[in-house]
């Protein structure tokens, strides 16, 4: 069994973050090696994910169901499938929630578990910790970029988190402040150009 318990900080307001994480197409675009397939009448959809575990690259196919509670900004995901060779089967269940962090940003909490059976199960479980950590860092960087529209900021944040994990140093909590300062500068510039309140004339 693989346990997942992650908390992701995003320097964007909760409504924007929820808009992204509640859209399967947006989520898949944040995950390297993932792709959406056909959708079904019951609301479920097909998906694929290619993951490298050490020297082994495994491609999984799954049927995925997603239940959303928009009022509470919470979701539940379940998936069942197997690898492309049929050697390993899996089932997964996860919940996620979007919460304001008290400083104008957002925290996304994800928890769940993946159960594996078959020939590659032990190999995958052995490398799961490093893989989940790497995928979380990559997903966080892309999620930040999509929620803030700042590619450079996302890349910087991802690099800082990776360095902090290696050295134990804290990540500076200044990205949201820099974003707000940038927006204030943009709005002031627009007002000087004759567009009141930051709106185009």
Tab-separated table of C-alpha atoms in Angstrom:
chain	number	residue	atom	x	y	z
A	1	UNK	CA	0.000	0.000	0.000
A	2	UNK	CA	1.174	3.521	-0.814
A	3	UNK	CA	-0.007	6.297	1.513
A	4	UNK	CA	-0.385	9.866	0.293
A	5	UNK	CA	-0.552	12.812	2.694
A	6	UNK	CA	0.475	16.102	1.123
A	7	UNK	CA	-0.203	19.791	1.760
A	8	UNK	CA	0.485	22.237	-1.058
A	9	UNK	CA	0.813	26.012	-0.579
A	10	UNK	CA	-0.424	28.110	-3.516
A	11	UNK	CA	-0.061	31.938	-3.546
A	12	UNK	CA	-3.505	32.499	-5.069
A	13	UNK	CA	-7.034	32.898	-3.644
A	14	UNK	CA	-9.054	29.713	-2.960
A	15	UNK	CA	-11.680	30.274	-5.724
A	16	UNK	CA	-8.952	30.309	-8.384
A	17	UNK	CA	-7.209	27.260	-6.931
A	18	UNK	CA	-10.503	25.355	-6.722
A	19	UNK	CA	-11.231	26.246	-10.339
A	20	UNK	CA	-8.035	24.459	-11.360
A	21	UNK	CA	-8.005	21.436	-9.033
A	22	UNK	CA	-11.684	20.624	-9.686
A	23	UNK	CA	-11.123	20.421	-13.459
A	24	UNK	CA	-9.672	17.020	-14.532
A	25	UNK	CA	-8.193	18.495	-17.703
A	26	UNK	CA	-6.354	21.180	-15.718
A	27	UNK	CA	-5.095	18.673	-13.142
A	28	UNK	CA	-3.828	16.269	-15.796
A	29	UNK	CA	-1.991	19.110	-17.521
A	30	UNK	CA	-0.111	19.687	-14.228
A	31	UNK	CA	1.195	16.086	-14.144
A	32	UNK	CA	4.040	15.037	-16.409
A	33	UNK	CA	3.221	11.785	-18.221
A	34	UNK	CA	-0.539	11.962	-17.599
A	35	UNK	CA	-3.308	12.133	-20.207
A	36	UNK	CA	-7.099	12.083	-20.276
A	37	UNK	CA	-9.020	9.531	-22.333
A	38	UNK	CA	-12.689	8.980	-23.079
A	39	UNK	CA	-15.471	10.100	-20.732
A	40	UNK	CA	-18.403	7.838	-19.845
A	41	UNK	CA	-22.125	8.306	-19.275
A	42	UNK	CA	-21.794	7.834	-15.507
A	43	UNK	CA	-19.397	10.798	-15.276
A	44	UNK	CA	-16.239	8.716	-14.956
A	45	UNK	CA	-13.391	9.013	-17.416
A	46	UNK	CA	-10.342	7.123	-18.621
A	47	UNK	CA	-6.824	8.271	-17.895
A	48	UNK	CA	-3.232	7.151	-18.335
A	49	UNK	CA	-0.093	7.885	-16.340
A	50	UNK	CA	3.495	6.935	-17.164
A	51	UNK	CA	5.785	6.804	-14.113
A	52	UNK	CA	9.448	5.885	-13.742
A	53	UNK	CA	10.381	3.722	-10.743
A	54	UNK	CA	14.163	3.525	-10.792
A	55	UNK	CA	15.122	1.898	-14.087
A	56	UNK	CA	11.544	0.773	-14.812
A	57	UNK	CA	9.015	2.968	-16.602
A	58	UNK	CA	5.443	1.809	-16.078
A	59	UNK	CA	2.403	3.064	-17.958
A	60	UNK	CA	-0.904	2.739	-16.102
A	61	UNK	CA	-4.402	2.948	-17.498
A	62	UNK	CA	-7.360	3.629	-15.208
A	63	UNK	CA	-11.060	4.362	-14.957
A	64	UNK	CA	-11.443	7.417	-12.725
A	65	UNK	CA	-14.446	8.786	-10.816
A	66	UNK	CA	-14.520	12.264	-9.302
A	67	UNK	CA	-17.096	13.600	-6.824
A	68	UNK	CA	-16.992	17.326	-6.063
A	69	UNK	CA	-18.518	19.395	-3.289
A	70	UNK	CA	-18.205	22.911	-4.673
A	71	UNK	CA	-19.752	24.604	-1.631
A	72	UNK	CA	-17.135	23.075	0.692
A	73	UNK	CA	-14.400	23.061	-1.967
A	74	UNK	CA	-13.691	19.386	-1.352
A	75	UNK	CA	-13.396	16.414	-3.678
A	76	UNK	CA	-13.134	12.634	-3.648
A	77	UNK	CA	-11.369	10.636	-6.322
A	78	UNK	CA	-11.342	6.902	-6.946
A	79	UNK	CA	-9.527	5.006	-9.666
A	80	UNK	CA	-9.017	1.408	-10.701
A	81	UNK	CA	-6.792	0.018	-13.429
A	82	UNK	CA	-3.630	-1.827	-14.406
A	83	UNK	CA	-0.302	-1.341	-16.108
A	84	UNK	CA	0.035	-1.700	-19.862
A	85	UNK	CA	1.345	-5.281	-19.643
A	86	UNK	CA	-1.373	-6.419	-17.248
A	87	UNK	CA	1.248	-7.437	-14.683
A	88	UNK	CA	0.095	-5.080	-11.926
A	89	UNK	CA	-3.375	-4.002	-10.861
A	90	UNK	CA	-4.193	-1.073	-8.604
A	91	UNK	CA	-7.022	0.753	-6.887
A	92	UNK	CA	-6.738	4.246	-5.466
A	93	UNK	CA	-8.842	6.498	-3.271
A	94	UNK	CA	-8.069	10.091	-2.339
A	95	UNK	CA	-9.688	13.194	-0.921
A	96	UNK	CA	-8.624	16.794	-1.395
A	97	UNK	CA	-9.700	20.096	0.095
A	98	UNK	CA	-8.965	23.740	-0.667
A	99	UNK	CA	-8.614	26.120	2.277
A	100	UNK	CA	-7.568	29.742	2.702
A	101	UNK	CA	-4.276	29.967	4.564
A	102	UNK	CA	-5.076	33.177	6.454
A	103	UNK	CA	-2.650	35.324	4.440
A	104	UNK	CA	-4.612	35.574	1.194
A	105	UNK	CA	-3.170	32.367	-0.243
A	106	UNK	CA	-4.406	28.783	-0.300
A	107	UNK	CA	-3.457	25.383	1.027
A	108	UNK	CA	-4.503	22.222	-0.795
A	109	UNK	CA	-4.572	19.124	1.400
A	110	UNK	CA	-4.493	15.713	-0.332
A	111	UNK	CA	-4.702	12.358	1.430
A	112	UNK	CA	-5.352	8.850	0.202
A	113	UNK	CA	-3.933	5.435	-0.518
A	114	UNK	CA	-3.039	3.220	-3.459
A	115	UNK	CA	-3.322	-0.555	-3.252
A	116	UNK	CA	-1.237	-2.675	-5.636
A	117	UNK	CA	-1.292	-6.340	-6.607
A	118	UNK	CA	0.739	-8.281	-9.154
A	119	UNK	CA	4.261	-8.864	-10.359
A	120	UNK	CA	5.560	-5.272	-10.131
A	121	UNK	CA	3.802	-4.327	-6.878
A	122	UNK	CA	6.882	-4.720	-4.636
A	123	UNK	CA	9.139	-2.779	-7.055
A	124	UNK	CA	6.653	0.088	-7.295
A	125	UNK	CA	6.081	0.259	-3.548
A	126	UNK	CA	9.840	0.319	-2.890
A	127	UNK	CA	10.307	3.420	-5.062
A	128	UNK	CA	7.017	5.104	-4.228
A	129	UNK	CA	8.354	7.573	-1.652
A	130	UNK	CA	10.795	9.247	-4.033
A	131	UNK	CA	8.295	9.185	-6.896
A	132	UNK	CA	5.489	10.773	-4.864
A	133	UNK	CA	7.879	13.476	-3.621
A	134	UNK	CA	9.079	14.272	-7.137
A	135	UNK	CA	5.582	14.326	-8.594
A	136	UNK	CA	4.344	16.569	-5.764
A	137	UNK	CA	7.122	19.110	-6.436
A	138	UNK	CA	6.445	19.114	-10.180
A	139	UNK	CA	2.673	19.314	-9.684
A	140	UNK	CA	3.048	22.176	-7.196
A	141	UNK	CA	5.185	24.207	-9.585
A	142	UNK	CA	2.713	23.813	-12.445
A	143	UNK	CA	-0.310	24.442	-10.198
A	144	UNK	CA	1.249	27.695	-8.968
A	145	UNK	CA	1.944	28.753	-12.555
A	146	UNK	CA	-1.623	28.087	-13.654
A	147	UNK	CA	-3.179	29.787	-10.640
A	148	UNK	CA	-0.984	32.908	-10.770
A	149	UNK	CA	-0.076	33.088	-14.453
A	150	UNK	CA	3.596	33.485	-13.527
A	151	UNK	CA	5.880	30.914	-15.150
A	152	UNK	CA	9.064	32.319	-13.618
A	153	UNK	CA	7.539	32.417	-10.155
A	154	UNK	CA	6.449	28.788	-10.428
A	155	UNK	CA	9.920	27.676	-11.507
A	156	UNK	CA	11.540	29.621	-8.664
A	157	UNK	CA	9.123	28.183	-6.115
A	158	UNK	CA	9.694	24.621	-7.306
A	159	UNK	CA	13.490	25.029	-7.116
A	160	UNK	CA	13.259	26.543	-3.629
A	161	UNK	CA	11.133	23.670	-2.347
A	162	UNK	CA	13.552	21.104	-3.796
A	163	UNK	CA	16.526	22.854	-2.168
A	164	UNK	CA	14.717	23.106	1.171
A	165	UNK	CA	13.950	19.392	1.144
A	166	UNK	CA	17.613	18.591	0.511
A	167	UNK	CA	19.095	21.035	3.055
A	168	UNK	CA	16.339	21.313	5.644
A	169	UNK	CA	16.206	25.102	5.180
A	170	UNK	CA	12.790	26.815	5.279
A	171	UNK	CA	11.287	28.231	2.084
A	172	UNK	CA	10.858	32.011	2.262
A	173	UNK	CA	7.080	32.772	2.454
A	174	UNK	CA	7.320	35.828	0.181
A	175	UNK	CA	5.871	34.774	-3.172
A	176	UNK	CA	2.338	35.952	-2.404
A	177	UNK	CA	3.651	39.299	-1.168
A	178	UNK	CA	5.667	39.717	-4.379
A	179	UNK	CA	2.600	38.862	-6.461
A	180	UNK	CA	0.442	41.414	-4.654
A	181	UNK	CA	3.154	44.068	-5.036
A	182	UNK	CA	3.360	43.313	-8.753
A	183	UNK	CA	-0.410	43.622	-9.153
A	184	UNK	CA	-0.405	46.935	-7.298
A	185	UNK	CA	2.292	48.247	-9.648
A	186	UNK	CA	0.286	47.127	-12.699
A	187	UNK	CA	-2.909	48.754	-11.409
A	188	UNK	CA	-1.114	52.010	-10.567
A	189	UNK	CA	0.363	52.045	-14.076
A	190	UNK	CA	-3.053	51.579	-15.633
A	191	UNK	CA	-4.537	54.392	-13.548
A	192	UNK	CA	-1.769	56.719	-14.693
A	193	UNK	CA	-2.657	55.802	-18.274
A	194	UNK	CA	-6.239	56.884	-17.650
A	195	UNK	CA	-7.942	53.561	-16.806
A	196	UNK	CA	-9.573	53.994	-13.348
A	197	UNK	CA	-9.475	51.267	-10.684
A	198	UNK	CA	-7.225	48.996	-12.683
A	199	UNK	CA	-9.803	48.409	-15.449
A	200	UNK	CA	-9.124	48.905	-19.126
A	201	UNK	CA	-10.497	52.195	-20.499
